[in-house]
PDB file of C-alpha atoms in Angstrom:
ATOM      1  CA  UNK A  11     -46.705  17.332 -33.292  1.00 49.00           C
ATOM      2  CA  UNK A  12     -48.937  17.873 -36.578  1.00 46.00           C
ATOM      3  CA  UNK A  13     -51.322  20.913 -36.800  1.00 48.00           C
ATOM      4  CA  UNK A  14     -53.920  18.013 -36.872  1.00 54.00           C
ATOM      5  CA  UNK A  15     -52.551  16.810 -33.011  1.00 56.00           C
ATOM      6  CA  UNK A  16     -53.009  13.411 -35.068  1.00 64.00           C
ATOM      7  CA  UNK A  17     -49.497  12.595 -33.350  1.00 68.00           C
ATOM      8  CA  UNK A  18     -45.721  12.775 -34.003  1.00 77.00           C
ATOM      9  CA  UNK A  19     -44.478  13.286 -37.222  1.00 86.00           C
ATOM     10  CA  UNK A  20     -41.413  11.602 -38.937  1.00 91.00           C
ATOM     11  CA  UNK A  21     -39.190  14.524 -38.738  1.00 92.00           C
ATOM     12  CA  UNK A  22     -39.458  13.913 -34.836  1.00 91.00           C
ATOM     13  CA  UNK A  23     -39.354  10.018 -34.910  1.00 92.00           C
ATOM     14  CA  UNK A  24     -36.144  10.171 -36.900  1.00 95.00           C
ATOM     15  CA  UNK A  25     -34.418  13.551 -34.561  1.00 95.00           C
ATOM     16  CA  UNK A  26     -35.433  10.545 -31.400  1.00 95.00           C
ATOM     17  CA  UNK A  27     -34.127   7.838 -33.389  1.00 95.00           C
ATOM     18  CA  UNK A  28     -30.573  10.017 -34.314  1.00 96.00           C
ATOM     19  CA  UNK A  29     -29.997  11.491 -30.852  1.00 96.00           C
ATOM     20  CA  UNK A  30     -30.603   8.032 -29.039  1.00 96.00           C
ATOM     21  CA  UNK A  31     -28.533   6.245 -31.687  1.00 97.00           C
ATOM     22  CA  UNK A  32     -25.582   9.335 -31.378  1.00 96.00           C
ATOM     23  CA  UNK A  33     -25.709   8.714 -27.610  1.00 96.00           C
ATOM     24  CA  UNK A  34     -25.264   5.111 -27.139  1.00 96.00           C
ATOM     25  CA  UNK A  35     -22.509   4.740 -29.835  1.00 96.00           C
ATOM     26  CA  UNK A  36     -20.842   8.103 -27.480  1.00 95.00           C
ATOM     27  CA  UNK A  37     -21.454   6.018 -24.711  1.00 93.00           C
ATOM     28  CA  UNK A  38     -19.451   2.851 -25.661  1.00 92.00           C
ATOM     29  CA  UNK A  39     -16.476   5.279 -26.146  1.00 91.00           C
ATOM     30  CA  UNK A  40     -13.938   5.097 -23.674  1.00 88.00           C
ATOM     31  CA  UNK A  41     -13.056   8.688 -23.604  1.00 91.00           C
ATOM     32  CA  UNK A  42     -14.555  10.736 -20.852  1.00 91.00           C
ATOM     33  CA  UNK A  43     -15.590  13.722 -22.892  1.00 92.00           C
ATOM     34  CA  UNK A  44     -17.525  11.302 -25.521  1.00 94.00           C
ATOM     35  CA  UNK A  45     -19.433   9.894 -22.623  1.00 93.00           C
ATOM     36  CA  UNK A  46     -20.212  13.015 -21.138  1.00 94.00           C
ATOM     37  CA  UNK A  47     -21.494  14.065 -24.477  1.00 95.00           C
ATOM     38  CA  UNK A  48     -23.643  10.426 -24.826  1.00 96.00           C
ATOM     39  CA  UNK A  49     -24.917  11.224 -21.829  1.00 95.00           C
ATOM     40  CA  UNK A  50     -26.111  14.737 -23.101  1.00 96.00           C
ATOM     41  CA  UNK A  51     -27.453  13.432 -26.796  1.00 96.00           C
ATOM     42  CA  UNK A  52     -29.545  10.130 -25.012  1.00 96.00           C
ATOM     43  CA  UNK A  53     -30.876  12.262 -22.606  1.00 95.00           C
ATOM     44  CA  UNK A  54     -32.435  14.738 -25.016  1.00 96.00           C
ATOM     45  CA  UNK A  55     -33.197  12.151 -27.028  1.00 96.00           C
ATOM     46  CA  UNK A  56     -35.286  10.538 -24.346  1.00 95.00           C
ATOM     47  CA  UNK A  57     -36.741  13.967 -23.068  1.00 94.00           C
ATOM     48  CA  UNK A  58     -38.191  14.730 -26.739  1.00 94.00           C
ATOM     49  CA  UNK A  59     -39.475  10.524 -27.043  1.00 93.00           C
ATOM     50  CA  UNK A  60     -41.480  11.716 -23.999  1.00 91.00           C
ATOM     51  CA  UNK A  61     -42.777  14.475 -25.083  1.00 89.00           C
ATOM     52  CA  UNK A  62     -43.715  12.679 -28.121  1.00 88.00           C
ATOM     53  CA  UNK A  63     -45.857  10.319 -26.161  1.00 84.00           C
ATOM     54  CA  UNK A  64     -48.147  12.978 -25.008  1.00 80.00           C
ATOM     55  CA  UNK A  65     -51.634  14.307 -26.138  1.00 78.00           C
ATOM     56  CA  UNK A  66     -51.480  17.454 -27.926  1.00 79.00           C
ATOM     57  CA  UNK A  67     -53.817  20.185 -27.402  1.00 79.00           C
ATOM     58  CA  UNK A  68     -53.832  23.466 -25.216  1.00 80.00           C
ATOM     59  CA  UNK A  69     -51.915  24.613 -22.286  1.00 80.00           C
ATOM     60  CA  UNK A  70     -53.493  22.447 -19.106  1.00 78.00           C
ATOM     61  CA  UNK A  71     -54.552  25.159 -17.100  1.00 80.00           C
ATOM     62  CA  UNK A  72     -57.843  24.542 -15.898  1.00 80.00           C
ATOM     63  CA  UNK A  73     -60.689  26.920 -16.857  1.00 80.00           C
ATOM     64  CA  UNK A  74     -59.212  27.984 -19.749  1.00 83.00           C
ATOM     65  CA  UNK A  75     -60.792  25.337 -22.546  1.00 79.00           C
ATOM     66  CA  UNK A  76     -62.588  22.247 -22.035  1.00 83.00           C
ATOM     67  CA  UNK A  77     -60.641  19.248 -20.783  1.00 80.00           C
ATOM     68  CA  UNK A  78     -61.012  17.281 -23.923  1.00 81.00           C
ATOM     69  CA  UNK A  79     -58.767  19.416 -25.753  1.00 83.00           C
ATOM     70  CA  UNK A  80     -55.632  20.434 -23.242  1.00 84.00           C
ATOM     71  CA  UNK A  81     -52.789  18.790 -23.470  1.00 84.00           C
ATOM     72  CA  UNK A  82     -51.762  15.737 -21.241  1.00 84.00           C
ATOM     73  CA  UNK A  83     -49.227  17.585 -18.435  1.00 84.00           C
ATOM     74  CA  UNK A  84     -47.412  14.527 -17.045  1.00 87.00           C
ATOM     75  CA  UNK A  85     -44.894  13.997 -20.015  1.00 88.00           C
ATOM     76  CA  UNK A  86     -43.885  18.119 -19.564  1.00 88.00           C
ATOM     77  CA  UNK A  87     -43.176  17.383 -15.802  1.00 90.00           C
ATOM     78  CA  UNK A  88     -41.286  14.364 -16.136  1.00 93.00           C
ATOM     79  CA  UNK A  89     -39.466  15.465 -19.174  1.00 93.00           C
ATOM     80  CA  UNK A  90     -38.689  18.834 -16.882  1.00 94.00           C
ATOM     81  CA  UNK A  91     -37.579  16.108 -14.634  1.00 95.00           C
ATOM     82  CA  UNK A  92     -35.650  13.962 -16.444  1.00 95.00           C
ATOM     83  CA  UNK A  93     -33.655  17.679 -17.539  1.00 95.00           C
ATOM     84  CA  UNK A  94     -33.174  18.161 -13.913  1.00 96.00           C
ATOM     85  CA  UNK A  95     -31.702  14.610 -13.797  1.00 95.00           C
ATOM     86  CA  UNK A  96     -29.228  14.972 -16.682  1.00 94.00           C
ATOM     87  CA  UNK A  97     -28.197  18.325 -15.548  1.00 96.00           C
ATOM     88  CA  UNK A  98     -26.947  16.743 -11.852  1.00 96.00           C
ATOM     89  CA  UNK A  99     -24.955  13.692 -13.977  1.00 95.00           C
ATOM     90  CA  UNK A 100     -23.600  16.230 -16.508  1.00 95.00           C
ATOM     91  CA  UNK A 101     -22.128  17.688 -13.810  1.00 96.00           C
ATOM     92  CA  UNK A 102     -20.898  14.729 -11.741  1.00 95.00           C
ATOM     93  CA  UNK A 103     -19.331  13.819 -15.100  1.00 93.00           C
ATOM     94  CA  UNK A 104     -17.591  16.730 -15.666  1.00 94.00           C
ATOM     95  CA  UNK A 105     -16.004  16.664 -12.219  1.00 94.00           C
ATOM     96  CA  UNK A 106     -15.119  13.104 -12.867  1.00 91.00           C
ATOM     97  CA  UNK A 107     -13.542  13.574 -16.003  1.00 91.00           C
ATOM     98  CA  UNK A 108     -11.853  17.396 -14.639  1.00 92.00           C
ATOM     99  CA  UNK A 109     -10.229  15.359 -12.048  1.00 91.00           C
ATOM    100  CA  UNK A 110      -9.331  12.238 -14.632  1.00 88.00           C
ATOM    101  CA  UNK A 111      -7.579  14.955 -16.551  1.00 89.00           C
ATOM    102  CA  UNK A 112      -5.908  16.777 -13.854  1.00 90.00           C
ATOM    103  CA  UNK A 113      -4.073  13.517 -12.146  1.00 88.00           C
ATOM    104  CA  UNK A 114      -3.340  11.696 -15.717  1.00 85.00           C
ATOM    105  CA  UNK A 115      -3.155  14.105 -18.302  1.00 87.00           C
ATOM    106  CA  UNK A 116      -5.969  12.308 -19.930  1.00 86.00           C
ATOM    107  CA  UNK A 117      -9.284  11.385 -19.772  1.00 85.00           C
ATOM    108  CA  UNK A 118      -9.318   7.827 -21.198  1.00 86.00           C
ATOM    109  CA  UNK A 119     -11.007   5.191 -18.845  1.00 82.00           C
ATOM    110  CA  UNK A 120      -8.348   2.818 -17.925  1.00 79.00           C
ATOM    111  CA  UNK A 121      -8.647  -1.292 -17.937  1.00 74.00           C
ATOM    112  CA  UNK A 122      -9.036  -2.646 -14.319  1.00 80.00           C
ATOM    113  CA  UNK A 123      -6.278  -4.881 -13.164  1.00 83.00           C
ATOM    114  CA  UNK A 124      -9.150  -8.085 -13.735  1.00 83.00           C
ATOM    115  CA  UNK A 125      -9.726  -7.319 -17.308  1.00 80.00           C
ATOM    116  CA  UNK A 126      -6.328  -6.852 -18.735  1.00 82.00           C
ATOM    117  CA  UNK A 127      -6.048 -11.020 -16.632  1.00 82.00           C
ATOM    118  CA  UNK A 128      -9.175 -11.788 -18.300  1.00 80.00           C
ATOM    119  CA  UNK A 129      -7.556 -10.578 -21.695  1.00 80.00           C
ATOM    120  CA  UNK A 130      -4.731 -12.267 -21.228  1.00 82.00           C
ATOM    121  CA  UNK A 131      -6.517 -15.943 -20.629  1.00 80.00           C
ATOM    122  CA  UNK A 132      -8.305 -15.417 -23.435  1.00 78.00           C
ATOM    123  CA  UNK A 133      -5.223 -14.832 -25.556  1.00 80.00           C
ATOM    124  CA  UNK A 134      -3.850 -18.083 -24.561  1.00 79.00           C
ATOM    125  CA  UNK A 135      -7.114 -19.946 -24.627  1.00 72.00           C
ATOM    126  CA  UNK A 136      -6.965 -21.112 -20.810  1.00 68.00           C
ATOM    127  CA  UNK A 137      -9.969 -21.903 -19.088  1.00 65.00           C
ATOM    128  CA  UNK A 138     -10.884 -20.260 -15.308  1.00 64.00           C
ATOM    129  CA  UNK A 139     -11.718 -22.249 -12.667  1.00 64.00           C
ATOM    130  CA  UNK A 140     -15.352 -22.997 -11.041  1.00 63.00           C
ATOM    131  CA  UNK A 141     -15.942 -21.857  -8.225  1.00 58.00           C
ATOM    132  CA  UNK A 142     -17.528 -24.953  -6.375  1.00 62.00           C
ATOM    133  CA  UNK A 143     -18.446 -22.446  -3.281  1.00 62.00           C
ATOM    134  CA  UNK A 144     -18.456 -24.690   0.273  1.00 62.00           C
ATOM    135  CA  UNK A 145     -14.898 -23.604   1.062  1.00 61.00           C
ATOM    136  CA  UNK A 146     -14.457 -21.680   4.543  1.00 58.00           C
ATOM    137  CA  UNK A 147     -12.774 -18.077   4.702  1.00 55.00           C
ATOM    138  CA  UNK A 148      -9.089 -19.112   4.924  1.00 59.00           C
ATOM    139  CA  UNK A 149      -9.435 -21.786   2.425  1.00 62.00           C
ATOM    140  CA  UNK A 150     -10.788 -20.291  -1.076  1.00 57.00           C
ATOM    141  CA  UNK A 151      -8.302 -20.736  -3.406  1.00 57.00           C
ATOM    142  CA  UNK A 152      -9.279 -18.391  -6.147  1.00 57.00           C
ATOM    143  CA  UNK A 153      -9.153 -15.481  -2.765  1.00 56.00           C
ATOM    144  CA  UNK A 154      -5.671 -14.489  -3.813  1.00 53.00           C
ATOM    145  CA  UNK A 155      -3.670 -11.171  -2.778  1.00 52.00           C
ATOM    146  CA  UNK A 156      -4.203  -8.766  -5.516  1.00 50.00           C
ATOM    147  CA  UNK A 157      -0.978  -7.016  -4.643  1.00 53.00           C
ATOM    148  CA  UNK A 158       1.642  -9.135  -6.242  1.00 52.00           C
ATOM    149  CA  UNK A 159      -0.131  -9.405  -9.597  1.00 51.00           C
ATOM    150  CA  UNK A 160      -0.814  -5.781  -9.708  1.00 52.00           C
ATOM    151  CA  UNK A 161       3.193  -5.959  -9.606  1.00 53.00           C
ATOM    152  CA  UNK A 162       4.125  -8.121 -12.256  1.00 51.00           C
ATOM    153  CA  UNK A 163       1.131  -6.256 -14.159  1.00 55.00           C
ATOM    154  CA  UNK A 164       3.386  -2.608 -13.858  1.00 58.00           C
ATOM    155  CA  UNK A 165       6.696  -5.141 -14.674  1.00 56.00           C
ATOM    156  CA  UNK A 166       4.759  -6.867 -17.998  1.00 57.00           C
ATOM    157  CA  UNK A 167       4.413 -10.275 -16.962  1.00 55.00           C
ATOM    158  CA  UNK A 168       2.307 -12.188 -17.501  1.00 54.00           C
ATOM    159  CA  UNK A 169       0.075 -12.752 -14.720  1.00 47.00           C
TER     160      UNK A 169
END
């Protein structure tokens, strides 16, 4: 904040406008550890855009200034929150991309068995069918077992 408490100044704007932007291109990566470290950058990004939003002033302890001039002491508790928060999924993360790396080797997210067909259809330029809805339980025909094309998928045919 400026001496003035007149608000934030562009140094902080731009170190919001950085970590955010740092955190959401980390986030479109499909590496584990680059998420994990999105994850980290957005949410101190976000943390210091809330603090920004608050009044500046004195510490808001009451009785030791007038009101007026303490500073507003719900940003500081949700941005202690929000910490709280980012701690618990930096850990899940970590265990999620530990394990990734333990059983593969590596901690790249894989495609799922519906996007590598959905690839595929648009390589050849087919169109998928509607799904009209009405049919009963045993008579959808797009319910198909996933089993056999998850076969031909390991083989490299084409499903």
């Amino acid at each position: 904040m400026t001496a003035t408490g007149a608000g934030p100044t562009v140094v902080l704007v731009l170190a919001v406008g950085v970590l955010v932007g740092c955190g959401v291109v980390l986030l479109l990566e499909r590496s584990l550890t680059r998420i994990l470290l999105g994850v980290i950058l957005l949410g101190n990004g976000v943390n210091l855009l809330i603090l920004l939003g608050g009044r500046p002033g004195a510490a808001p302890i009451v009785g030791t200034g007038p009101i007026e001039r303490m500073s507003d002491p719900l940003p500081q508790a949700m941005v202690l929150t929000a910490i709280v928060i980012t701690f618990g999924l930096t850990a899940f993360l970590l265990a999620v991309a530990y394990r990734s790396w333990y059983l593969t080797g590596d901690d790249e997210v894989p495609d799922d068995l519906e996007d590598r067909q959905i690839i595929r259809r648009a390589v050849r330029d087919e169109v998928g069918t509607a799904d009209l809805g009405g049919e009963g339980p045993g008579v959808d025909p797009e319910q198909v077992d996933p089993e056999p094309a998850r076969r031909r998928l390991r083989r490299g045919e084409q499903a």
